[in-house]
XYZ file of N, CA and C in Angstrom:
465
model
N -22.610 -18.127 -0.435
C -22.176 -18.612 0.860
C -20.809 -18.016 1.198
N -20.687 -17.473 2.388
C -19.420 -16.885 2.813
C -18.449 -17.955 3.274
N -17.186 -17.718 2.977
C -16.154 -18.632 3.460
C -15.788 -18.259 4.882
N -15.053 -19.115 5.548
C -14.599 -18.838 6.908
C -13.607 -17.673 6.882
N -13.591 -16.922 7.948
C -12.684 -15.786 8.037
C -11.235 -16.276 8.117
N -10.319 -15.525 7.513
C -8.914 -15.916 7.497
C -8.355 -15.955 8.916
N -7.486 -16.917 9.155
C -6.860 -17.048 10.473
C -5.831 -15.934 10.656
N -5.805 -15.349 11.847
C -4.808 -14.330 12.150
C -3.496 -15.020 12.492
N -2.427 -14.612 11.847
C -1.125 -15.176 12.161
C -0.636 -14.597 13.488
N -0.073 -15.436 14.344
C 0.427 -14.907 15.622
C 1.644 -14.006 15.395
N 1.654 -12.865 16.093
C 2.765 -11.924 15.962
C 3.814 -12.218 17.020
N 5.063 -12.145 16.617
C 6.148 -12.313 17.589
C 6.394 -10.968 18.267
N 6.547 -10.952 19.598
C 6.837 -9.681 20.269
C 8.221 -9.160 19.880
N 8.400 -7.826 19.949
C 9.682 -7.250 19.524
C 10.765 -7.528 20.564
N 12.008 -7.304 20.174
C 13.156 -7.664 21.014
C 13.334 -6.732 22.208
N 13.158 -5.411 21.989
C 13.475 -4.451 23.056
C 12.400 -4.377 24.135
N 11.136 -4.256 23.727
C 10.051 -4.043 24.697
C 9.206 -5.287 24.951
N 9.445 -6.346 24.176
C 8.692 -7.596 24.308
C 7.182 -7.349 24.195
N 6.804 -6.529 23.199
C 5.415 -6.111 23.018
C 4.959 -6.426 21.596
N 3.815 -7.085 21.476
C 3.296 -7.431 20.149
C 2.773 -6.204 19.403
N 2.322 -5.204 20.157
C 1.817 -3.979 19.540
C 2.933 -3.253 18.787
N 4.149 -3.316 19.331
C 5.314 -2.703 18.666
C 5.552 -3.393 17.330
N 5.476 -4.725 17.313
C 5.665 -5.480 16.070
C 4.598 -5.105 15.052
N 3.379 -4.954 15.532
C 2.273 -4.574 14.652
C 2.513 -3.185 14.055
N 3.007 -2.278 14.893
C 3.310 -0.917 14.458
C 4.418 -0.930 13.410
N 5.468 -1.693 13.689
C 6.612 -1.785 12.781
C 6.199 -2.407 11.446
N 5.312 -3.407 11.489
C 4.821 -4.023 10.250
C 4.101 -3.003 9.374
N 3.487 -2.004 9.998
C 2.811 -0.952 9.230
C 3.793 0.087 8.707
N 4.894 0.304 9.405
C 5.926 1.238 8.926
C 6.647 0.639 7.724
N 6.828 -0.673 7.775
C 7.663 -1.394 6.810
C 7.231 -1.203 5.364
N 8.230 -0.993 4.496
C 8.031 -0.945 3.049
C 8.899 -2.002 2.408
N 8.359 -2.701 1.413
C 9.085 -3.695 0.620
C 9.718 -4.790 1.476
N 9.074 -5.167 2.556
C 9.546 -6.265 3.380
C 10.793 -5.981 4.192
N 11.181 -4.700 4.296
C 12.419 -4.350 5.013
C 12.115 -4.112 6.486
N 11.977 -5.210 7.212
C 11.568 -5.130 8.609
C 12.669 -4.566 9.503
N 13.922 -4.926 9.244
C 15.013 -4.435 10.098
C 15.139 -2.915 9.985
N 14.914 -2.384 8.794
C 14.934 -0.928 8.589
C 13.781 -0.280 9.354
N 12.621 -0.934 9.301
C 11.441 -0.416 10.001
C 11.661 -0.408 11.515
N 12.254 -1.472 12.043
C 12.562 -1.522 13.477
C 13.547 -0.414 13.854
N 14.542 -0.195 12.994
C 15.536 0.865 13.225
C 14.835 2.224 13.311
N 13.923 2.475 12.368
C 13.167 3.732 12.349
C 12.382 3.888 13.648
N 11.669 2.825 14.056
C 10.841 2.894 15.258
C 11.678 3.140 16.511
N 12.735 2.367 16.675
C 13.570 2.512 17.874
C 14.259 3.877 17.924
N 14.710 4.368 16.756
C 15.295 5.722 16.694
C 14.266 6.759 17.116
N 13.041 6.595 16.609
C 11.960 7.534 16.932
C 11.662 7.530 18.425
N 11.595 6.342 19.035
C 11.312 6.230 20.470
C 12.441 6.874 21.282
N 13.692 6.658 20.851
C 14.831 7.284 21.538
C 14.766 8.810 21.432
N 14.380 9.308 20.247
C 14.254 10.761 20.055
C 13.123 11.336 20.905
N 12.042 10.568 21.036
C 10.910 11.002 21.864
C 11.351 11.154 23.307
N 12.113 10.170 23.802
C 12.573 10.260 25.192
C 13.568 11.400 25.378
N 14.343 11.709 24.327
C 15.280 12.838 24.390
C 14.522 14.172 24.404
N 13.466 14.257 23.587
C 12.664 15.489 23.492
C 11.908 15.753 24.797
N 11.236 14.710 25.310
C 10.342 14.902 26.458
C 11.018 14.694 27.809
N 12.100 13.926 27.823
C 12.753 13.620 29.094
C 12.050 12.511 29.864
N 11.046 11.900 29.243
C 10.333 10.772 29.853
C 10.636 9.512 29.054
N 10.060 8.384 29.473
C 10.244 7.130 28.761
C 9.529 7.203 27.406
N 10.275 7.050 26.328
C 9.727 7.163 24.977
C 8.657 6.140 24.672
N 8.843 4.936 25.209
C 7.885 3.850 24.978
C 6.531 4.181 25.600
N 6.545 4.729 26.815
C 5.298 5.112 27.494
C 4.592 6.246 26.742
N 5.386 7.205 26.247
C 4.823 8.322 25.468
C 4.171 7.775 24.195
N 4.841 6.802 23.555
C 4.299 6.192 22.339
C 2.965 5.503 22.633
N 2.897 4.785 23.762
C 1.641 4.120 24.134
C 0.537 5.136 24.391
N 0.897 6.262 25.034
C -0.077 7.322 25.290
C -0.556 7.925 23.962
N 0.376 8.104 23.026
C 0.027 8.645 21.708
C -0.954 7.723 20.988
N -0.688 6.419 21.045
C -1.582 5.445 20.406
C -2.976 5.523 21.020
N -3.037 5.585 22.364
C -4.358 5.634 23.014
C -5.069 6.957 22.731
N -4.307 8.046 22.557
C -4.917 9.351 22.262
C -5.527 9.421 20.864
N -4.964 8.679 19.905
C -5.494 8.750 18.539
C -6.427 7.580 18.216
N -6.757 6.774 19.221
C -7.655 5.639 18.995
C -9.110 6.106 18.975
N -9.814 5.887 17.850
C -11.201 6.341 17.751
C -12.175 5.385 18.447
N -13.265 5.923 18.951
C -14.306 5.099 19.581
C -15.445 4.832 18.608
N -15.753 5.837 17.778
C -16.822 5.699 16.778
C -16.322 6.155 15.414
N -16.955 5.625 14.376
C -16.654 6.061 13.016
C -17.953 6.093 12.221
N -17.924 6.723 11.062
C -19.121 6.713 10.217
C -18.904 5.760 9.054
N -19.967 5.025 8.726
C -19.924 4.119 7.593
C -21.040 4.496 6.631
N -20.744 4.426 5.351
C -21.749 4.767 4.345
C -22.704 3.594 4.164
N -23.993 3.922 4.103
C -25.000 2.886 3.873
C -26.069 3.465 2.959
N -26.386 2.721 1.933
C -27.377 3.188 0.972
C -28.757 2.702 1.389
N -29.639 3.659 1.633
C -31.001 3.318 2.055
C -31.988 4.143 1.229
N -32.866 3.456 0.518
C -33.917 4.130 -0.257
C -33.397 5.148 -1.248
N -32.306 4.812 -1.937
C -31.778 5.705 -2.972
C -30.865 6.792 -2.463
N -30.781 6.954 -1.166
C -29.891 7.969 -0.603
C -28.777 7.285 0.198
N -27.599 7.904 0.198
C -26.489 7.357 0.972
C -26.366 8.122 2.279
N -26.402 7.400 3.375
C -26.291 8.018 4.702
C -24.971 7.647 5.340
N -24.430 8.580 6.119
C -23.245 8.307 6.924
C -23.759 7.858 8.288
N -23.594 6.576 8.592
C -24.158 6.040 9.829
C -23.051 5.824 10.856
N -23.177 6.470 12.029
C -22.153 6.265 13.058
C -22.231 4.856 13.638
N -21.065 4.242 13.826
C -21.036 2.911 14.427
C -19.798 2.774 15.308
N -19.889 1.910 16.293
C -18.756 1.649 17.188
C -17.648 0.972 16.391
N -16.412 1.222 16.780
C -15.283 0.603 16.104
C -14.884 -0.656 16.876
N -14.688 -1.756 16.139
C -14.235 -2.996 16.774
C -12.872 -2.776 17.428
N -12.594 -3.443 18.546
C -11.321 -3.234 19.259
C -10.084 -3.429 18.379
N -10.118 -4.454 17.533
C -8.991 -4.730 16.645
C -8.793 -3.600 15.634
N -9.911 -3.107 15.108
C -9.863 -2.027 14.114
C -9.435 -0.708 14.748
N -9.806 -0.490 16.016
C -9.393 0.725 16.734
C -7.884 0.876 16.694
N -7.197 -0.194 17.078
C -5.732 -0.181 17.120
C -5.173 0.000 15.717
N -5.754 -0.731 14.778
C -5.311 -0.666 13.389
C -5.408 0.756 12.844
N -6.552 1.413 13.082
C -6.740 2.789 12.612
C -5.755 3.746 13.261
N -5.572 3.619 14.577
C -4.670 4.541 15.270
C -3.233 4.390 14.772
N -2.802 3.153 14.532
C -1.451 2.911 14.008
C -1.311 3.523 12.617
N -2.287 3.255 11.752
C -2.227 3.758 10.377
C -2.237 5.282 10.331
N -3.054 5.906 11.177
C -3.113 7.365 11.204
C -1.796 7.960 11.680
N -1.232 7.399 12.750
C 0.049 7.900 13.269
C 1.120 7.847 12.191
N 1.212 6.719 11.497
C 2.242 6.545 10.473
C 1.972 7.443 9.269
N 0.712 7.510 8.847
C 0.370 8.339 7.675
C 0.693 9.805 7.909
N 0.299 10.320 9.075
C 0.519 11.738 9.337
C 1.981 12.049 9.647
N 2.725 11.047 10.134
C 4.158 11.288 10.337
C 4.875 11.307 8.984
N 4.409 10.498 8.032
C 5.006 10.526 6.679
C 4.740 11.862 5.984
N 3.584 12.462 6.262
C 3.228 13.735 5.625
C 3.926 14.931 6.269
N 4.516 14.732 7.444
C 5.193 15.821 8.163
C 6.454 16.273 7.446
N 6.912 17.471 7.825
C 8.198 17.943 7.318
C 9.284 17.485 8.276
N 10.359 17.012 7.738
C 11.467 16.563 8.570
C 12.500 15.871 7.720
N 13.631 15.585 8.327
C 14.725 15.004 7.557
C 14.528 13.496 7.369
N 14.461 12.776 8.466
C 14.312 11.318 8.365
C 12.926 10.900 8.864
N 12.554 9.681 8.527
C 11.269 9.156 8.984
C 11.254 9.052 10.511
N 12.400 8.729 11.103
C 12.480 8.633 12.567
C 12.166 9.983 13.217
N 12.695 11.072 12.639
C 12.411 12.426 13.148
C 10.928 12.739 13.049
N 10.377 12.466 11.871
C 8.970 12.784 11.626
C 8.054 11.982 12.545
N 8.382 10.686 12.699
C 7.589 9.817 13.565
C 7.687 10.273 15.019
N 8.899 10.635 15.449
C 9.098 11.105 16.829
C 8.263 12.356 17.090
N 8.278 13.299 16.161
C 7.514 14.545 16.323
C 6.015 14.285 16.354
N 5.551 13.358 15.513
C 4.114 13.030 15.483
C 3.693 12.327 16.771
N 4.566 11.465 17.296
C 4.275 10.761 18.550
C 4.155 11.753 19.704
N 5.104 12.686 19.775
C 5.080 13.702 20.836
C 3.812 14.548 20.718
N 3.478 14.960 19.492
C 2.279 15.781 19.258
C 1.013 15.009 19.659
N 0.941 13.738 19.265
C -0.246 12.925 19.571
C -0.379 12.695 21.074
N 0.740 12.528 21.757
C 0.700 12.321 23.207
C 0.188 13.567 23.923
N 0.471 14.744 23.337
C -0.007 16.007 23.912
C -1.451 16.311 23.519
N -1.970 15.561 22.535
C -3.334 15.815 22.061
C -3.373 16.831 20.943
N -2.335 16.813 20.103
C -2.299 17.674 18.916
C -1.758 16.854 17.752
N -1.504 17.503 16.633
C -0.955 16.788 15.482
C -2.039 16.247 14.568
N -1.618 15.797 13.390
C -2.540 15.346 12.351
C -3.364 14.137 12.741
N -2.721 13.152 13.368
C -3.428 11.918 13.731
C -4.516 12.193 14.767
N -4.207 13.044 15.748
C -5.200 13.384 16.779
C -6.351 14.174 16.159
N -6.024 15.068 15.226
C -7.039 15.862 14.536
C -7.974 14.942 13.736
N -7.404 13.913 13.127
C -8.193 12.942 12.355
C -9.199 12.237 13.259
N -8.753 11.858 14.462
C -9.655 11.207 15.423
C -10.777 12.161 15.822
N -10.416 13.406 16.105
C -11.419 14.411 16.487
C -12.431 14.617 15.365
N -11.939 14.692 14.113
C -12.826 14.872 12.959
C -13.773 13.683 12.807
N -13.242 12.477 13.020
C -14.059 11.260 12.922
C -15.177 11.293 13.958
N -14.828 11.688 15.193
C -15.822 11.765 16.259
C -16.851 12.855 15.975
N -16.385 13.987 15.438
C -17.286 15.090 15.113
C -18.279 14.675 14.027
N -17.769 13.934 13.027
C -18.614 13.460 11.933
C -19.680 12.495 12.475
N -19.270 11.611 13.383
C -20.222 10.663 13.977
C -21.275 11.399 14.792
N -20.851 12.421 15.509
C -21.772 13.227 16.327
C -22.782 13.958 15.435
N -22.298 14.484 14.309
C -23.165 15.226 13.391
C -24.204 14.313 12.738
N -23.850 13.046 12.554
C -24.765 12.107 11.900
C -25.472 11.174 12.878
N -25.537 11.605 14.143
C -26.154 10.785 15.180
C -27.628 10.496 14.876
N -28.262 11.388 14.125
C -29.678 11.225 13.794
C -29.949 9.952 12.992
N -28.901 9.471 12.279
C -29.076 8.279 11.448
C -28.627 6.990 12.135
N -28.340 7.080 13.423
C -27.805 5.905 14.125
C -28.819 4.762 14.227
N -30.097 5.067 14.025
C -31.099 4.003 14.089
C -31.043 3.096 12.868
N -30.260 3.471 11.838
C -30.077 2.640 10.665
C -28.997 1.574 10.871
N -28.429 1.521 12.060
C -27.307 0.614 12.419
C -26.953 -0.448 11.366
N -25.696 -0.610 11.151
C -25.228 -1.598 10.165
C -25.165 -2.969 10.809
């Protein structure tokens, strides 16, 4: 028997933009519970983005998040002794979660001096439709397209 699903804790919106998505993003940047450091990194990155592009950094960040948000993904399912990659729609909550994780992961892998620099560069790249996180989304969609034949196995 399955237990009830865990309750989601309400997120407090951030101080500068009054946005819960920013808090969610910062919680993913954070290491060892150092939230103030994570907020500093995020705000520095947004300021650098606005300096690089000459536009509002927050809007560019939102565009970057929407650009790397996947619509479909493949899930492994074992059927008759064989494992198939079955394309499935991504839940709205998971879409945001994946896009945040990809942005942060690929910014950490970038070359740069500080995390704020790396994050700013990845945000700008993602907003333009390039960079590692955007490539990951494209690869995910390509994989789902290639395995469309198995979509009748729906999970």
